[in-house]
Short mmCIF file of C-alpha atoms in Angstrom, two decimals:
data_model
loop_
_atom_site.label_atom_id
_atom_site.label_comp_id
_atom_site.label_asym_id
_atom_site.label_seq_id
_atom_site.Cartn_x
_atom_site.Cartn_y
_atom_site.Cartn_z
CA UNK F 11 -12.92 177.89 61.09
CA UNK F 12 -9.88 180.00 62.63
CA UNK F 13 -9.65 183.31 61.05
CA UNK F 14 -6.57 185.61 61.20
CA UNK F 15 -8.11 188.22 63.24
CA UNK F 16 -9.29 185.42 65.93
CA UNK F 17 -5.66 184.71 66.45
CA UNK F 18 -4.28 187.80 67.10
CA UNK F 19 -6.88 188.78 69.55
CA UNK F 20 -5.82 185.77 71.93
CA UNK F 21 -2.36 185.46 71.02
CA UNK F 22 -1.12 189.61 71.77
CA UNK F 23 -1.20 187.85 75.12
CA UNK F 24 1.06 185.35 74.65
CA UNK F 25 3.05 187.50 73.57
CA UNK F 26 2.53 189.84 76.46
CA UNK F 27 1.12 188.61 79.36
CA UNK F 28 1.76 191.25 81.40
CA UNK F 29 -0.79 193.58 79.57
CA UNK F 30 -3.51 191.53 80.90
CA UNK F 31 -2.80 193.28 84.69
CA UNK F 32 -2.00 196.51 83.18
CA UNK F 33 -5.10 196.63 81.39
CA UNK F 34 -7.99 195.08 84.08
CA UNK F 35 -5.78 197.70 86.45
CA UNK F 36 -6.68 200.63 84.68
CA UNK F 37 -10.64 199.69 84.66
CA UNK F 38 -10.33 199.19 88.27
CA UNK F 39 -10.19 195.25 88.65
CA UNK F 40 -7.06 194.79 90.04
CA UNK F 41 -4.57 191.79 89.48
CA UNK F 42 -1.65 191.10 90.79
CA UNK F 43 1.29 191.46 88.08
CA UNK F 44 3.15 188.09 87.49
CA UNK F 45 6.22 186.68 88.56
CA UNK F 46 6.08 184.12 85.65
CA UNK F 47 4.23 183.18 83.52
CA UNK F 48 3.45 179.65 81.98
CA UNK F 49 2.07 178.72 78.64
CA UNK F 50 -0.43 175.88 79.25
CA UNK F 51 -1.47 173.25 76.70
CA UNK F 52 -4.62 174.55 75.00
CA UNK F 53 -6.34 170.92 73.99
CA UNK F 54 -9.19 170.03 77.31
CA UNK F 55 -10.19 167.16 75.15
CA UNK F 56 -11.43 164.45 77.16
CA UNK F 57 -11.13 160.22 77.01
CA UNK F 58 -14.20 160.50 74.60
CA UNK F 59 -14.05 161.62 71.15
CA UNK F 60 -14.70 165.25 71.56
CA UNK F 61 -12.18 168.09 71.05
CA UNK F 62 -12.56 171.10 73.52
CA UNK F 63 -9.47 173.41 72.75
CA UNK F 64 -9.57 177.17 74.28
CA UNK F 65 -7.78 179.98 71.99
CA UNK F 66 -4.88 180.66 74.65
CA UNK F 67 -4.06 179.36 78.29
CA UNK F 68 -1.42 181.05 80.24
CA UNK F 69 -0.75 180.30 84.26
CA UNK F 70 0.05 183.66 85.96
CA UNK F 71 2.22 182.83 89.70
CA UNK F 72 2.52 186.25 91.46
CA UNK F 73 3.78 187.40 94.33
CA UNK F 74 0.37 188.15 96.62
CA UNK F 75 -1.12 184.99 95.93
CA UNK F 76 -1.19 181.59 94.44
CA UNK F 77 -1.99 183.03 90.89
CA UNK F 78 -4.56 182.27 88.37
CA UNK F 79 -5.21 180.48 85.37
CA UNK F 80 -6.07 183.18 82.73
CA UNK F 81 -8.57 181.58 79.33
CA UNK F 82 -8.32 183.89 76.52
CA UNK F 83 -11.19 183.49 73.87
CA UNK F 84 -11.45 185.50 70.60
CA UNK F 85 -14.86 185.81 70.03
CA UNK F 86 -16.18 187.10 66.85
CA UNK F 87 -20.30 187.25 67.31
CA UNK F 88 -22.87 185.86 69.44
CA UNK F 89 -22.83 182.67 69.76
CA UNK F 90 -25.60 180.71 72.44
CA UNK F 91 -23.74 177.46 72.70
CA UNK F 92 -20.54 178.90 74.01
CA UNK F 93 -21.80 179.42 77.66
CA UNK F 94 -21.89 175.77 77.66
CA UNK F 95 -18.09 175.90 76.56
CA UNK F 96 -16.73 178.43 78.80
CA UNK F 97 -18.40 176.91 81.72
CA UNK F 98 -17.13 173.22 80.73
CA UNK F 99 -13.38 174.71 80.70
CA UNK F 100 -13.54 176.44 83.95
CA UNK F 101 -14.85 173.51 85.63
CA UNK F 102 -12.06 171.04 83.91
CA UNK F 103 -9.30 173.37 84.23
CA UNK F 104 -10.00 174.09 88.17
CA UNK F 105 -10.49 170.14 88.92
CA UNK F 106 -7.36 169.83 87.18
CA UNK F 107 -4.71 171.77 88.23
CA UNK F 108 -6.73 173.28 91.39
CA UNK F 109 -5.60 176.81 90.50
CA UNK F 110 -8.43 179.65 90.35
CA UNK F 111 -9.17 180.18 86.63
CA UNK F 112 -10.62 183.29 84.47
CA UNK F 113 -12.12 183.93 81.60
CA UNK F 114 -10.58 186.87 79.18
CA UNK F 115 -13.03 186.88 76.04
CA UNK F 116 -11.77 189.40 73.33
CA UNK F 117 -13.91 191.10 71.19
CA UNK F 118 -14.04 193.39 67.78
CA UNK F 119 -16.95 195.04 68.37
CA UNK F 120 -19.46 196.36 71.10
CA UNK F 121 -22.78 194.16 70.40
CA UNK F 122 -20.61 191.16 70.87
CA UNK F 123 -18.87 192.11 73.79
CA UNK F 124 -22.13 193.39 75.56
CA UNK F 125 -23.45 189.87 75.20
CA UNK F 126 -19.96 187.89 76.09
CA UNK F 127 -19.74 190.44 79.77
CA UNK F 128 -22.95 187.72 81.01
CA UNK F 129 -23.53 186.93 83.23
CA UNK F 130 -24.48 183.66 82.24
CA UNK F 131 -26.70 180.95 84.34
CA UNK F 132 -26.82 177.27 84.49
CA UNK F 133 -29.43 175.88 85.98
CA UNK F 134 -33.02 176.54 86.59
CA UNK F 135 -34.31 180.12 87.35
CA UNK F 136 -35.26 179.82 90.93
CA UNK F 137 -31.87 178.15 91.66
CA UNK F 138 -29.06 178.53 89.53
CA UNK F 139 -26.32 176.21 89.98
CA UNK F 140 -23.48 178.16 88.14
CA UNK F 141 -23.08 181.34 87.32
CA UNK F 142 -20.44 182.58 84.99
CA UNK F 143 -19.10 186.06 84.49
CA UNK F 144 -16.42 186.34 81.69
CA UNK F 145 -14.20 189.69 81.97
CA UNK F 146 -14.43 191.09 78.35
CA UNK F 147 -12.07 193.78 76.20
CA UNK F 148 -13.30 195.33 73.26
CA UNK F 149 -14.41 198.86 71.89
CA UNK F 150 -16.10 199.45 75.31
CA UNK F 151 -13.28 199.20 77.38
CA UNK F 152 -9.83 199.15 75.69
CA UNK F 153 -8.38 202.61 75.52
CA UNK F 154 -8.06 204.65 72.17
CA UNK F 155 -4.17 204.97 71.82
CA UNK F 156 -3.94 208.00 69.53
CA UNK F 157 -0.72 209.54 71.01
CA UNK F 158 2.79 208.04 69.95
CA UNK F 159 4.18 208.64 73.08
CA UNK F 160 1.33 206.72 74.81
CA UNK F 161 1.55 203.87 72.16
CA UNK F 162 5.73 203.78 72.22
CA UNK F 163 5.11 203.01 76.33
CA UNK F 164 3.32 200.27 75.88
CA UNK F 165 2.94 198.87 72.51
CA UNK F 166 1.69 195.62 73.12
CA UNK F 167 -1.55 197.70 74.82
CA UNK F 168 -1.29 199.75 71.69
CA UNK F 169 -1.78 196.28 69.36
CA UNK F 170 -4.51 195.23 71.38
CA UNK F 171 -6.02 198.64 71.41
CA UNK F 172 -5.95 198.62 67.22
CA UNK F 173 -7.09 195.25 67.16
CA UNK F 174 -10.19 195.74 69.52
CA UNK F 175 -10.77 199.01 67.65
CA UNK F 176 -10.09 198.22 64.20
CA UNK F 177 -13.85 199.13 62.72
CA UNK F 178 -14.09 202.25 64.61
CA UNK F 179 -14.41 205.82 62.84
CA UNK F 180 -10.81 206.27 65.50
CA UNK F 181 -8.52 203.45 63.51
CA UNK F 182 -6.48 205.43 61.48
CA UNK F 183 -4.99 207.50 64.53
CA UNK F 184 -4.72 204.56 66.41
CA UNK F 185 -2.70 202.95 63.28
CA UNK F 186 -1.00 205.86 62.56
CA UNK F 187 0.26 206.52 66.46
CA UNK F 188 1.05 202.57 66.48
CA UNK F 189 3.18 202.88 63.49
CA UNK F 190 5.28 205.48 65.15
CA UNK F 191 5.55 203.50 67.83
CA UNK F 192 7.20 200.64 66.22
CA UNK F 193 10.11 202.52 65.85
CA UNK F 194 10.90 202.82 69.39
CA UNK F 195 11.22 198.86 69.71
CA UNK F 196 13.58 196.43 68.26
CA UNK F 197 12.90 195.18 64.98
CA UNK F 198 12.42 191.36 65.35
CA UNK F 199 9.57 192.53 68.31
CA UNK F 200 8.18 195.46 65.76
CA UNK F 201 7.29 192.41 63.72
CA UNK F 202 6.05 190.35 65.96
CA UNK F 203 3.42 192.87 66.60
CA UNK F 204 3.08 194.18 62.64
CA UNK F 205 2.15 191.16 62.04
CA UNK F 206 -0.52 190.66 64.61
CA UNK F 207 -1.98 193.86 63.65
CA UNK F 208 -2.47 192.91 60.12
CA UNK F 209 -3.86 189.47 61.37
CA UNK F 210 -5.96 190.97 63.89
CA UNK F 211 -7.41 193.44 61.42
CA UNK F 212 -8.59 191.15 59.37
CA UNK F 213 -10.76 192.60 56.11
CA UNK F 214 -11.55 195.96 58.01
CA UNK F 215 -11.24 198.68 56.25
CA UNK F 216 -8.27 200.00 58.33
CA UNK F 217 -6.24 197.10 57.00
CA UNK F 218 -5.45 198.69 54.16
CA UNK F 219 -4.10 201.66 56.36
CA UNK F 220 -2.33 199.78 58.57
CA UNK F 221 -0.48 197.92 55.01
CA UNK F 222 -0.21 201.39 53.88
CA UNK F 223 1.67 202.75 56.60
CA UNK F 224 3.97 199.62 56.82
CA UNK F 225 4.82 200.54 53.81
CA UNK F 226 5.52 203.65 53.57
CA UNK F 227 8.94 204.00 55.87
CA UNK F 228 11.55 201.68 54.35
CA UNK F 229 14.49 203.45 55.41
CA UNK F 230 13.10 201.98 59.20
CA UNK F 231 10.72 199.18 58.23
CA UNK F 232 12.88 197.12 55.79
CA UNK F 233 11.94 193.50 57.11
CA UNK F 234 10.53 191.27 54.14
CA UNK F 235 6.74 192.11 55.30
CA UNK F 236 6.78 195.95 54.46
CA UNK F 237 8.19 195.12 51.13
CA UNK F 238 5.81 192.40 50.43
CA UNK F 239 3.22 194.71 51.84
CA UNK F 240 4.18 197.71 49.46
CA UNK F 241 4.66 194.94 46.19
CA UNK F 242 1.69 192.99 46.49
CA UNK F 243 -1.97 193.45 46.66
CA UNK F 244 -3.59 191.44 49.54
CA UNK F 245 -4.82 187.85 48.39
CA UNK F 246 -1.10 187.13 48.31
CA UNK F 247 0.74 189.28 51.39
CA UNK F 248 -1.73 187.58 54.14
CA UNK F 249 -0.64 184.20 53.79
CA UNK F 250 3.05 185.68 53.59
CA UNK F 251 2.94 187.39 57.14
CA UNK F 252 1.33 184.59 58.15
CA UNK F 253 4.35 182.67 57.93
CA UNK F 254 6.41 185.52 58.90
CA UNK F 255 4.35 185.51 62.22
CA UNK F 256 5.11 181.32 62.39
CA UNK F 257 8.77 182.01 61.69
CA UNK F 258 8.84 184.42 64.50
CA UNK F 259 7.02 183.01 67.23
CA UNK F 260 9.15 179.70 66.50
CA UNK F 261 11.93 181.46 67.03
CA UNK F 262 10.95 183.44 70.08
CA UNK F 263 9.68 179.75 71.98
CA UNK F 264 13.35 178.46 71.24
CA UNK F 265 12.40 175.97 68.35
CA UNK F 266 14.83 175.15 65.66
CA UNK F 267 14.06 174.97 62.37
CA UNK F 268 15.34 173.39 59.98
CA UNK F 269 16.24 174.99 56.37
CA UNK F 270 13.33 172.14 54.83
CA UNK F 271 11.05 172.67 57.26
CA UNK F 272 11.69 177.02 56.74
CA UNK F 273 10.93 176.34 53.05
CA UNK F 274 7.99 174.72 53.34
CA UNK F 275 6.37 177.48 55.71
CA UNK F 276 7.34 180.20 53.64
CA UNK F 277 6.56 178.28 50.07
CA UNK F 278 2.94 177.28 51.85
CA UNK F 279 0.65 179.95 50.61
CA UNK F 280 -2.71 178.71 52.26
CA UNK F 281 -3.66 181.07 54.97
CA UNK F 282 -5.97 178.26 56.99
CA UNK F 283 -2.77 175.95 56.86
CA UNK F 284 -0.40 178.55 58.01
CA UNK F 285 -3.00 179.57 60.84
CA UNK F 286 -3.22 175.80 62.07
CA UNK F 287 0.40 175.74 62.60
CA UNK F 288 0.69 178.54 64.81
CA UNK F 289 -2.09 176.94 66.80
CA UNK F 290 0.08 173.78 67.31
CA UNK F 291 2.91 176.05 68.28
CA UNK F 292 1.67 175.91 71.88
CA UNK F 293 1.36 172.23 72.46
CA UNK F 294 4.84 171.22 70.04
CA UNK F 295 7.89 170.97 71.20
CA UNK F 296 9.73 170.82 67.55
CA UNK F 297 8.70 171.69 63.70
CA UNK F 298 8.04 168.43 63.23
CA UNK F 299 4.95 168.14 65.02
CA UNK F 300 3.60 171.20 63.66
CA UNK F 301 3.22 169.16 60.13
CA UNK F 302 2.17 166.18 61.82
CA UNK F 303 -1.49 166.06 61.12
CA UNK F 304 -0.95 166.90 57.92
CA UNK F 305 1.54 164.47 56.82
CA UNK F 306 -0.93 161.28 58.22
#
């Protein structure tokens, strides 16, 4: 089942690719920063009746080189069949479009990410056939962003860095540092990355910080999500930003929506429904096949 907090680890970098090269840069693995970037279709399902869908797939051209296909997984715990998975991807996504491709798995905490960073064999001991090595960001690696000035430079870095470290003892500065932040940006991108904060956080305890402080600056935060946030209790403002977060990633990819097809997001108050639709965001090209499983 797709949680909140697995999309907003995967999708903060659809939302800003670059801060996959800023990031890697600073831990000394150096990419080259993009020229463009394309959003890939996420489905690898094959001719027989098995679905293989990764979390995010982006196609980074640069300058230096012919680029890279970059895999984004959120990854919540251990998990010993998804080796098989990760390998299976790589393997389909270089025979099919013959561009290098890596492996980005996102993590929420340090256990998991020690197990995700591999390297992982296939094949038998005295001659492995495959090996794979994931890069991984979590609480290990991803900086602590406690200064505003830090966090208004790059807040995208600063969403991931809350995200990754949203069960640390740290997550109030971050949040707090983050929330100053916002103010530096435009509003419609401020809630772009609100919301994936709040998504990303999940039930940690710093969620109710992070509501807290969206709340508590009206006179710069007055978008429909920090009043929901400050007038209801959570049960009922999750599946509200989710939509919010629909609405404005709809509206960033160019896709028009309708005044029925607005009403029915923001009526539908089922988080798992809401979450299913911005998955289908990457593969549709209109509102109408976001509801298109649903209506058969």
């Amino acid at each position: 089942m797709v949680s909140s907090s697995h999309e907003a680890m995967h999708r903060i970098f659809q939302e800003d690719p670059g801060i996959f090269a800023r990031t890697f840069r600073a831990l000394g693995i150096p990419f080259s920063d993009p020229v463009a970037v394309s959003l890939l279709p996420t489905d690898l399902t094959e001719t027989k009746p098995l679905e293989r869908r990764v979390d995010t797939l982006l196609r980074f051209d640069t300058a230096e080189d012919d680029g890279f296909l970059l895999l984004v997984e959120a990854q919540g715990k251990k998990d010993p069949t998804k080796s098989a998975s990760w390998a299976y991807y790589l393997a389909h996504l270089w025979a099919k479009y013959g561009t290098p491709p890596v492996l980005l798995v996102v993590c929420q905490d340090r256990t998991t990410a020690a197990w995700a960073s591999g390297p992982f064999t296939i094949g038998p001991a005295q001659w492995p056939a495959l090996t794979l090595r994931p890069l991984v960001l979590g609480p290990h690696n991803v900086p602590v962003i406690t200064d505003v000035s830090v966090a208004a430079r790059d807040v995208p870095l600063a969403t991931l860095s809350a995200i990754t470290h949203g069960r640390d003892t740290n997550a109030a500065a971050i949040l707090k540092a983050l929330a100053s932040a916002m103010k530096t940006v435009d509003e419609p991108t401020a809630g772009i990355f609100i919301e994936l904060t709040e998504l990303g956080l999940g039930n940690a305890p710093a969620a109710q910080i992070w509501r807290d402080l969206m709340a508590a600056d009206l006179s710069f935060f007055r978008s429909e999500t920090s009043q929901r946030l400050r007038a209801e209790g959570r049960a009922e403002g999750v599946p509200e930003g989710a939509a919010k977060a629909l609405l404005a990633l709809l509206d960033k990819r160019g896709i028009e929506v309708s005044e029925e097809a607005r009403e029915r997001i923001t009526a539908c108050h089922d988080t798992e429904t809401l979450i299913t639709w911005l998955t289908r965001i990457d593969s549709g090209a209109s509102v109408a096949e976001l509801f298109e499983d649903d209506e058969s």
